[in-house]
């Protein structure tokens, strides 16, 4: 059974930093691209970032480019999102998401984690 | 960016009756590999999204056969043949042919 468990969310001041983690199990982690998708309170879904299975390719939404860094540790089956220079508009639930296709650079989402809430406020 | 437009934005359905949601993309979602990268998700209240349909018309594992997807190019439809109480929530379409992946605004389905 595929399981994705996010952690690391919380309250942070504008301009601050936070690192999210996503522990994956139930599949061969290194074979699948992974993504982060966020959802502001009461709003729709917004793709944030993706990374290939090897970690060699990374992709970002313009809204976070230069501030967020996606990475992965395949030896630990863990995905990360380092978030710097946080803004109020980054407040959202952040979901970790798995790609449906093995060995794809990124092609979509089949499984989602439960999400972790990030609140940026003074 | 590819714009995804869903209609309607809300739907109130009597149990046992059909429902249909439209999703239109601003560009074709047909890839050179022959696949069309259009997904449908349902987000039940208080839960993360869950995959219903991938590549336009393929039901994901465990998804009841009352859900079906159709369409091509830029026009897509999700149909529920007989709505049940457990189908309430917000339905999203998503394109993943081009980064950034983009979602429709969501269609809220409630039971009458």
Coordinates of N, CA, C and O in Angstrom, one line a residue, chain A:
Chain A
X1 N 0.8 -1.2 0.0 CA 0.0 0.0 0.0 C 0.9 1.2 0.0 O 1.8 1.4 0.8
X2 N 0.6 2.1 -0.9 CA 1.4 3.4 -1.0 C 1.0 4.3 0.2 O -0.2 4.5 0.4
X3 N 2.0 4.8 0.8 CA 1.8 5.8 1.9 C 2.7 6.9 1.8 O 3.9 6.7 1.5
X4 N 2.2 8.1 1.9 CA 3.0 9.3 1.9 C 2.6 10.1 3.1 O 1.5 10.5 3.4
X5 N 3.6 10.4 3.9 CA 3.4 11.1 5.2 C 4.2 12.4 5.3 O 5.5 12.3 5.5
X6 N 3.6 13.5 5.2 CA 4.2 14.8 5.3 C 4.4 15.2 6.7 O 3.7 14.9 7.6
X7 N 5.5 16.0 6.9 CA 5.7 16.6 8.3 C 6.5 17.9 8.0 O 7.0 18.2 6.9
X8 N 6.6 18.7 9.1 CA 7.4 19.9 9.0 C 6.7 21.2 8.9 O 7.3 22.3 9.0
X9 N 5.3 21.1 8.8 CA 4.6 22.3 8.7 C 4.5 23.1 10.0 O 4.9 22.5 11.1
X10 N 4.0 24.3 10.0 CA 3.8 25.0 11.2 C 3.7 26.5 10.9 O 3.5 26.9 9.8
X11 N 3.8 27.3 12.0 CA 3.7 28.8 11.9 C 5.0 29.4 11.8 O 6.0 29.1 12.6
X12 N 5.2 30.2 10.8 CA 6.5 30.9 10.5 C 6.2 32.4 10.2 O 5.2 32.7 9.6
X13 N 7.1 33.2 10.6 CA 7.0 34.6 10.2 C 7.4 34.9 8.8 O 8.2 34.2 8.2
X14 N 6.8 36.0 8.2 CA 7.2 36.4 6.9 C 8.7 36.5 6.8 O 9.3 37.1 7.7
X15 N 9.3 36.0 5.7 CA 10.7 36.1 5.5 C 11.4 34.9 6.1 O 12.6 34.7 5.9
X16 N 10.7 34.1 6.8 CA 11.3 32.9 7.5 C 11.5 31.7 6.6 O 11.1 31.8 5.4
X17 N 11.9 30.6 7.2 CA 12.2 29.4 6.4 C 11.5 28.2 7.1 O 11.3 28.2 8.3
X18 N 11.3 27.2 6.3 CA 10.7 25.9 6.8 C 11.1 24.8 5.9 O 11.3 25.0 4.6
X19 N 11.3 23.6 6.4 CA 11.6 22.5 5.5 C 10.5 21.4 5.7 O 10.4 20.9 6.9
X20 N 9.9 21.1 4.7 CA 8.9 20.0 4.7 C 9.5 18.7 4.3 O 10.4 18.6 3.5
X21 N 9.0 17.6 4.9 CA 9.5 16.3 4.6 C 8.3 15.4 4.2 O 7.2 15.6 4.7
X22 N 8.5 14.4 3.4 CA 7.5 13.4 3.0 C 8.1 12.0 3.0 O 9.0 11.8 2.2
X23 N 7.7 11.2 4.0 CA 8.2 9.9 4.1 C 7.3 9.0 3.2 O 6.1 8.9 3.4
X24 N 8.0 8.2 2.3 CA 7.2 7.4 1.4 C 7.4 5.9 1.6 O 8.5 5.5 2.1
X25 N 6.4 5.1 1.4 CA 6.5 3.7 1.6 C 5.5 3.0 0.7 O 4.5 3.6 0.2
X26 N 5.7 1.7 0.4 CA 4.8 0.9 -0.4 C 5.1 0.9 -1.9 O 4.3 0.3 -2.6
X27 N 6.2 1.5 -2.3 CA 6.6 1.5 -3.7 C 8.1 1.7 -3.8 O 8.7 2.2 -2.8
X28 N 8.6 1.5 -5.0 CA 10.1 1.7 -5.2 C 10.3 3.2 -5.4 O 10.2 3.7 -6.5
X29 N 10.6 3.9 -4.3 CA 10.6 5.3 -4.3 C 11.5 5.9 -5.4 O 11.1 6.9 -6.1
X30 N 12.7 5.4 -5.6 CA 13.6 6.0 -6.5 C 13.2 5.9 -8.0 O 13.8 6.5 -8.9
X31 N 12.2 5.1 -8.3 CA 11.7 4.9 -9.6 C 10.7 5.9 -10.1 O 10.3 6.0 -11.2
X32 N 10.2 6.7 -9.1 CA 9.1 7.6 -9.4 C 9.4 9.1 -9.1 O 10.0 9.4 -8.1
X33 N 9.0 9.9 -10.1 CA 9.0 11.3 -9.8 C 8.1 11.7 -8.7 O 7.1 10.9 -8.5
X34 N 8.3 12.8 -8.0 CA 7.5 13.2 -6.9 C 7.2 14.7 -7.1 O 8.0 15.4 -7.7
X35 N 6.1 15.1 -6.5 CA 5.7 16.5 -6.6 C 5.2 17.1 -5.2 O 4.9 16.3 -4.3
X36 N 5.2 18.4 -5.2 CA 4.5 19.1 -4.1 C 3.4 19.9 -4.7 O 3.6 20.6 -5.7
X37 N 2.2 19.8 -4.2 CA 1.0 20.6 -4.6 C 0.4 21.2 -3.3 O 0.4 20.6 -2.3
X38 N 0.0 22.5 -3.4 CA -0.5 23.2 -2.3 C -1.9 23.7 -2.5 O -2.4 23.8 -3.6
X39 N -2.5 23.9 -1.4 CA -3.9 24.4 -1.4 C -4.1 25.4 -0.3 O -4.1 25.1 0.9
X40 N -4.3 26.7 -0.7 CA -4.5 27.8 0.3 C -5.9 27.5 0.9 O -6.8 26.9 0.3
X41 N -6.1 28.0 2.1 CA -7.4 27.8 2.8 C -8.6 28.2 2.0 O -8.7 29.3 1.5
X42 N -9.5 27.3 1.8 CA -10.7 27.5 1.0 C -10.5 27.7 -0.5 O -11.5 28.1 -1.2
X43 N -9.3 27.4 -1.0 CA -9.0 27.6 -2.4 C -8.8 26.3 -3.1 O -8.9 25.2 -2.5
X44 N -8.4 26.5 -4.4 CA -8.1 25.3 -5.2 C -6.7 24.8 -5.1 O -5.9 25.2 -4.2
X45 N -6.4 23.9 -6.0 CA -5.1 23.2 -6.0 C -4.1 24.0 -6.9 O -4.4 24.4 -8.0
X46 N -2.8 24.1 -6.4 CA -1.7 24.7 -7.1 C -0.5 23.8 -7.1 O 0.0 23.5 -6.0
X47 N 0.0 23.4 -8.3 CA 1.2 22.7 -8.4 C 2.4 23.6 -8.0 O 2.4 24.8 -8.4
X48 N 3.3 23.1 -7.2 CA 4.4 23.9 -6.7 C 5.8 23.5 -7.3 O 6.5 24.3 -7.8
X49 N 6.0 22.1 -7.3 CA 7.4 21.7 -7.7 C 7.3 20.2 -8.0 O 6.5 19.5 -7.4
X50 N 8.3 19.7 -8.8 CA 8.4 18.3 -9.1 C 9.9 17.9 -9.2 O 10.7 18.8 -9.5
X51 N 10.2 16.7 -9.0 CA 11.5 16.2 -9.1 C 11.5 14.8 -9.7 O 10.6 14.0 -9.4
X52 N 12.5 14.5 -10.5 CA 12.6 13.2 -11.2 C 13.0 12.1 -10.1 O 13.4 12.5 -9.0
X53 N 12.9 10.9 -10.5 CA 13.2 9.8 -9.6 C 14.6 9.8 -9.1 O 14.9 9.5 -8.0
X54 N 15.5 10.2 -10.0 CA 16.9 10.2 -9.6 C 17.3 11.5 -8.9 O 18.4 11.6 -8.2
X55 N 16.4 12.5 -9.0 CA 16.7 13.8 -8.4 C 17.5 14.7 -9.3 O 17.7 15.9 -9.0
X56 N 17.8 14.2 -10.5 CA 18.6 15.0 -11.4 C 17.9 16.1 -12.1 O 18.5 17.1 -12.6
X57 N 16.5 16.1 -12.1 CA 15.7 17.1 -12.8 C 14.7 17.6 -11.8 O 14.0 16.9 -11.1
X58 N 14.7 19.0 -11.7 CA 13.7 19.6 -10.8 C 13.0 20.7 -11.6 O 13.5 21.3 -12.5
X59 N 11.7 21.0 -11.1 CA 10.9 21.9 -11.8 C 10.1 22.7 -10.7 O 9.8 22.2 -9.7
X60 N 9.8 24.0 -11.0 CA 9.2 24.9 -10.1 C 8.1 25.8 -10.7 O 8.3 26.2 -11.9
X61 N 7.1 26.1 -10.0 CA 6.2 27.1 -10.4 C 6.9 28.5 -10.3 O 7.7 28.6 -9.4
X62 N 6.5 29.4 -11.1 CA 7.1 30.7 -11.1 C 6.9 31.4 -9.7 O 7.8 32.1 -9.3
X63 N 5.8 31.1 -9.1 CA 5.5 31.7 -7.8 C 6.5 31.4 -6.7 O 6.6 32.1 -5.7
X64 N 7.2 30.3 -6.9 CA 8.1 29.8 -5.8 C 9.6 29.7 -6.3 O 10.5 29.5 -5.5
X65 N 9.8 29.9 -7.6 CA 11.2 29.8 -8.1 C 12.1 30.7 -7.5 O 11.8 31.9 -7.3
X66 N 13.3 30.2 -7.1 CA 14.3 31.0 -6.4 C 14.1 31.1 -4.9 O 15.0 31.6 -4.2
X67 N 13.0 30.6 -4.4 CA 12.7 30.6 -3.0 C 12.6 29.2 -2.4 O 13.0 29.0 -1.2
X68 N 12.0 28.3 -3.2 CA 11.8 26.9 -2.7 C 12.8 26.0 -3.4 O 13.2 26.2 -4.6
X69 N 13.2 24.9 -2.7 CA 14.1 23.9 -3.3 C 13.5 22.6 -3.0 O 13.4 22.2 -1.9
X70 N 13.3 21.8 -4.1 CA 12.8 20.4 -3.9 C 14.0 19.5 -4.0 O 15.0 19.7 -4.7
X71 N 14.0 18.5 -3.1 CA 15.1 17.5 -3.2 C 14.6 16.1 -2.7 O 13.4 16.1 -2.2
X72 N 15.4 15.1 -2.8 CA 15.0 13.8 -2.3 C 16.2 13.0 -1.9 O 17.3 13.2 -2.3
X73 N 16.0 12.1 -0.9 CA 17.0 11.2 -0.5 C 16.5 9.8 -0.7 O 15.6 9.3 0.1
X74 N 16.9 9.2 -1.8 CA 16.3 7.9 -2.2 C 16.8 6.8 -1.2 O 16.1 5.7 -1.1
X75 N 17.8 7.0 -0.5 CA 18.3 6.0 0.5 C 17.3 6.0 1.8 O 17.3 5.0 2.5
X76 N 16.7 7.1 1.9 CA 15.7 7.3 3.1 C 14.3 7.3 2.6 O 13.4 7.5 3.4
X77 N 14.0 7.1 1.3 CA 12.6 7.2 0.8 C 11.9 8.5 1.2 O 10.8 8.4 1.7
X78 N 12.6 9.6 1.1 CA 12.1 10.8 1.7 C 12.2 11.9 0.6 O 13.3 12.1 0.0
X79 N 11.1 12.7 0.5 CA 11.1 13.9 -0.3 C 11.1 15.1 0.6 O 10.5 15.1 1.7
X80 N 11.7 16.2 0.1 CA 11.8 17.4 0.9 C 11.4 18.6 0.1 O 11.4 18.6 -1.2
X81 N 11.0 19.7 0.8 CA 10.8 21.0 0.2 C 11.3 22.0 1.2 O 10.8 22.2 2.2
X82 N 12.4 22.6 0.8 CA 13.0 23.7 1.6 C 12.4 25.0 1.1 O 12.4 25.4 -0.1
X83 N 11.7 25.7 2.0 CA 11.0 26.9 1.7 C 11.7 28.1 2.4 O 11.7 28.1 3.6
X84 N 12.2 29.0 1.6 CA 12.9 30.2 2.2 C 12.1 31.5 1.8 O 11.2 31.4 0.9
X85 N 12.4 32.6 2.4 CA 11.7 33.9 2.1 C 10.2 33.7 2.0 O 9.6 34.2 1.1
X86 N 9.7 33.1 3.0 CA 8.2 32.8 3.0 C 7.4 34.1 3.1 O 7.7 35.1 3.7
X87 N 6.3 34.0 2.4 CA 5.3 35.1 2.3 C 4.0 34.7 2.8 O 3.7 33.5 2.8
X88 N 3.1 35.7 3.1 CA 1.8 35.3 3.5 C 1.0 34.5 2.5 O 0.3 33.6 2.9
X89 N 1.3 34.7 1.3 CA 0.6 34.0 0.2 C 1.0 32.6 0.0 O 0.5 31.8 -0.8
X90 N 2.1 32.2 0.8 CA 2.5 30.8 0.8 C 1.7 30.0 1.8 O 1.9 28.7 1.9
X91 N 0.9 30.6 2.6 CA 0.1 29.9 3.5 C -0.8 28.9 2.8 O -1.6 29.3 1.9
X92 N -0.7 27.6 3.2 CA -1.5 26.6 2.5 C -1.2 25.2 3.1 O -0.3 25.1 3.9
X93 N -2.0 24.3 2.8 CA -1.7 22.9 3.1 C -0.8 22.4 1.9 O -1.2 22.6 0.7
X94 N 0.3 21.8 2.2 CA 1.2 21.3 1.2 C 1.1 19.8 1.2 O 1.3 19.1 2.2
X95 N 0.8 19.3 0.0 CA 0.6 17.8 -0.3 C 1.8 17.3 -1.0 O 2.3 17.9 -2.0
X96 N 2.3 16.2 -0.6 CA 3.3 15.4 -1.3 C 2.5 14.5 -2.2 O 1.5 13.9 -1.9
X97 N 3.0 14.3 -3.4 CA 2.3 13.5 -4.4 C 3.2 12.7 -5.3 O 4.3 13.1 -5.6
X98 N 2.7 11.5 -5.6 CA 3.5 10.5 -6.4 C 3.1 10.5 -7.8 O 1.9 10.6 -8.2
X99 N 4.1 10.3 -8.7 CA 3.8 10.2 -10.1 C 3.3 8.8 -10.5 O 3.7 7.9 -9.9
X100 N 2.4 8.7 -11.5 CA 1.8 7.4 -11.8 C 2.8 6.5 -12.6 O 2.6 5.3 -12.5
X101 N 3.7 7.2 -13.3 CA 4.6 6.4 -14.2 C 6.0 6.2 -13.7 O 6.7 7.2 -13.5
X102 N 6.4 5.0 -13.6 CA 7.8 4.8 -13.2 C 8.8 5.3 -14.3 O 8.4 5.2 -15.5
X103 N 9.9 5.9 -13.9 CA 10.9 6.3 -14.8 C 10.5 7.5 -15.7 O 11.1 7.8 -16.7
X104 N 9.4 8.2 -15.3 CA 9.0 9.4 -16.0 C 9.6 10.6 -15.3 O 9.9 10.6 -14.1
X105 N 9.9 11.6 -16.1 CA 10.5 12.8 -15.5 C 9.4 13.5 -14.6 O 9.7 14.0 -13.5
X106 N 8.2 13.5 -15.0 CA 7.0 13.9 -14.2 C 5.8 13.9 -15.2 O 5.9 14.5 -16.3
X107 N 4.8 13.2 -14.8 CA 3.6 13.0 -15.7 C 2.3 13.2 -15.0 O 1.3 13.1 -15.7
X108 N 2.3 13.4 -13.8 CA 1.0 13.6 -13.1 C 1.0 13.1 -11.7 O 2.1 12.9 -11.1
X109 N -0.2 12.9 -11.1 CA -0.3 12.4 -9.7 C -1.2 11.3 -9.6 O -2.4 11.4 -10.1
X110 N -0.8 10.2 -8.9 CA -1.8 9.2 -8.5 C -2.1 9.2 -7.0 O -3.3 9.3 -6.6
X111 N -1.1 9.2 -6.2 CA -1.3 9.1 -4.8 C -0.9 10.5 -4.1 O 0.1 11.1 -4.5
X112 N -1.7 10.9 -3.1 CA -1.5 12.1 -2.4 C -1.3 11.8 -0.9 O -1.9 10.8 -0.4
X113 N -0.4 12.6 -0.2 CA -0.3 12.4 1.2 C -1.5 13.2 1.9 O -2.3 13.8 1.2
X114 N -1.5 13.2 3.2 CA -2.6 13.9 3.9 C -2.4 15.4 4.0 O -3.3 16.1 4.3
X115 N -1.2 15.8 3.8 CA -0.9 17.2 3.8 C -0.4 17.7 5.1 O -0.6 17.2 6.2
X116 N 0.4 18.8 5.0 CA 0.9 19.5 6.2 C 0.6 21.0 6.0 O 0.9 21.6 5.0
X117 N 0.1 21.7 7.1 CA -0.3 23.1 7.0 C 0.9 24.0 7.3 O 1.6 23.9 8.3
X118 N 1.1 24.9 6.4 CA 2.1 26.0 6.6 C 1.4 27.3 6.7 O 0.6 27.7 5.8
X119 N 1.6 28.0 7.8 CA 1.0 29.3 8.0 C 2.1 30.3 8.1 O 3.0 30.2 9.0
X120 N 2.0 31.3 7.3 CA 3.0 32.4 7.3 C 2.3 33.7 7.8 O 1.5 34.3 7.1
X121 N 2.7 34.1 9.0 CA 2.0 35.2 9.6 C 2.9 35.7 10.8 O 3.6 35.0 11.4
X122 N 2.8 37.0 11.0 CA 3.5 37.7 12.1 C 2.6 37.7 13.3 O 3.1 38.2 14.4

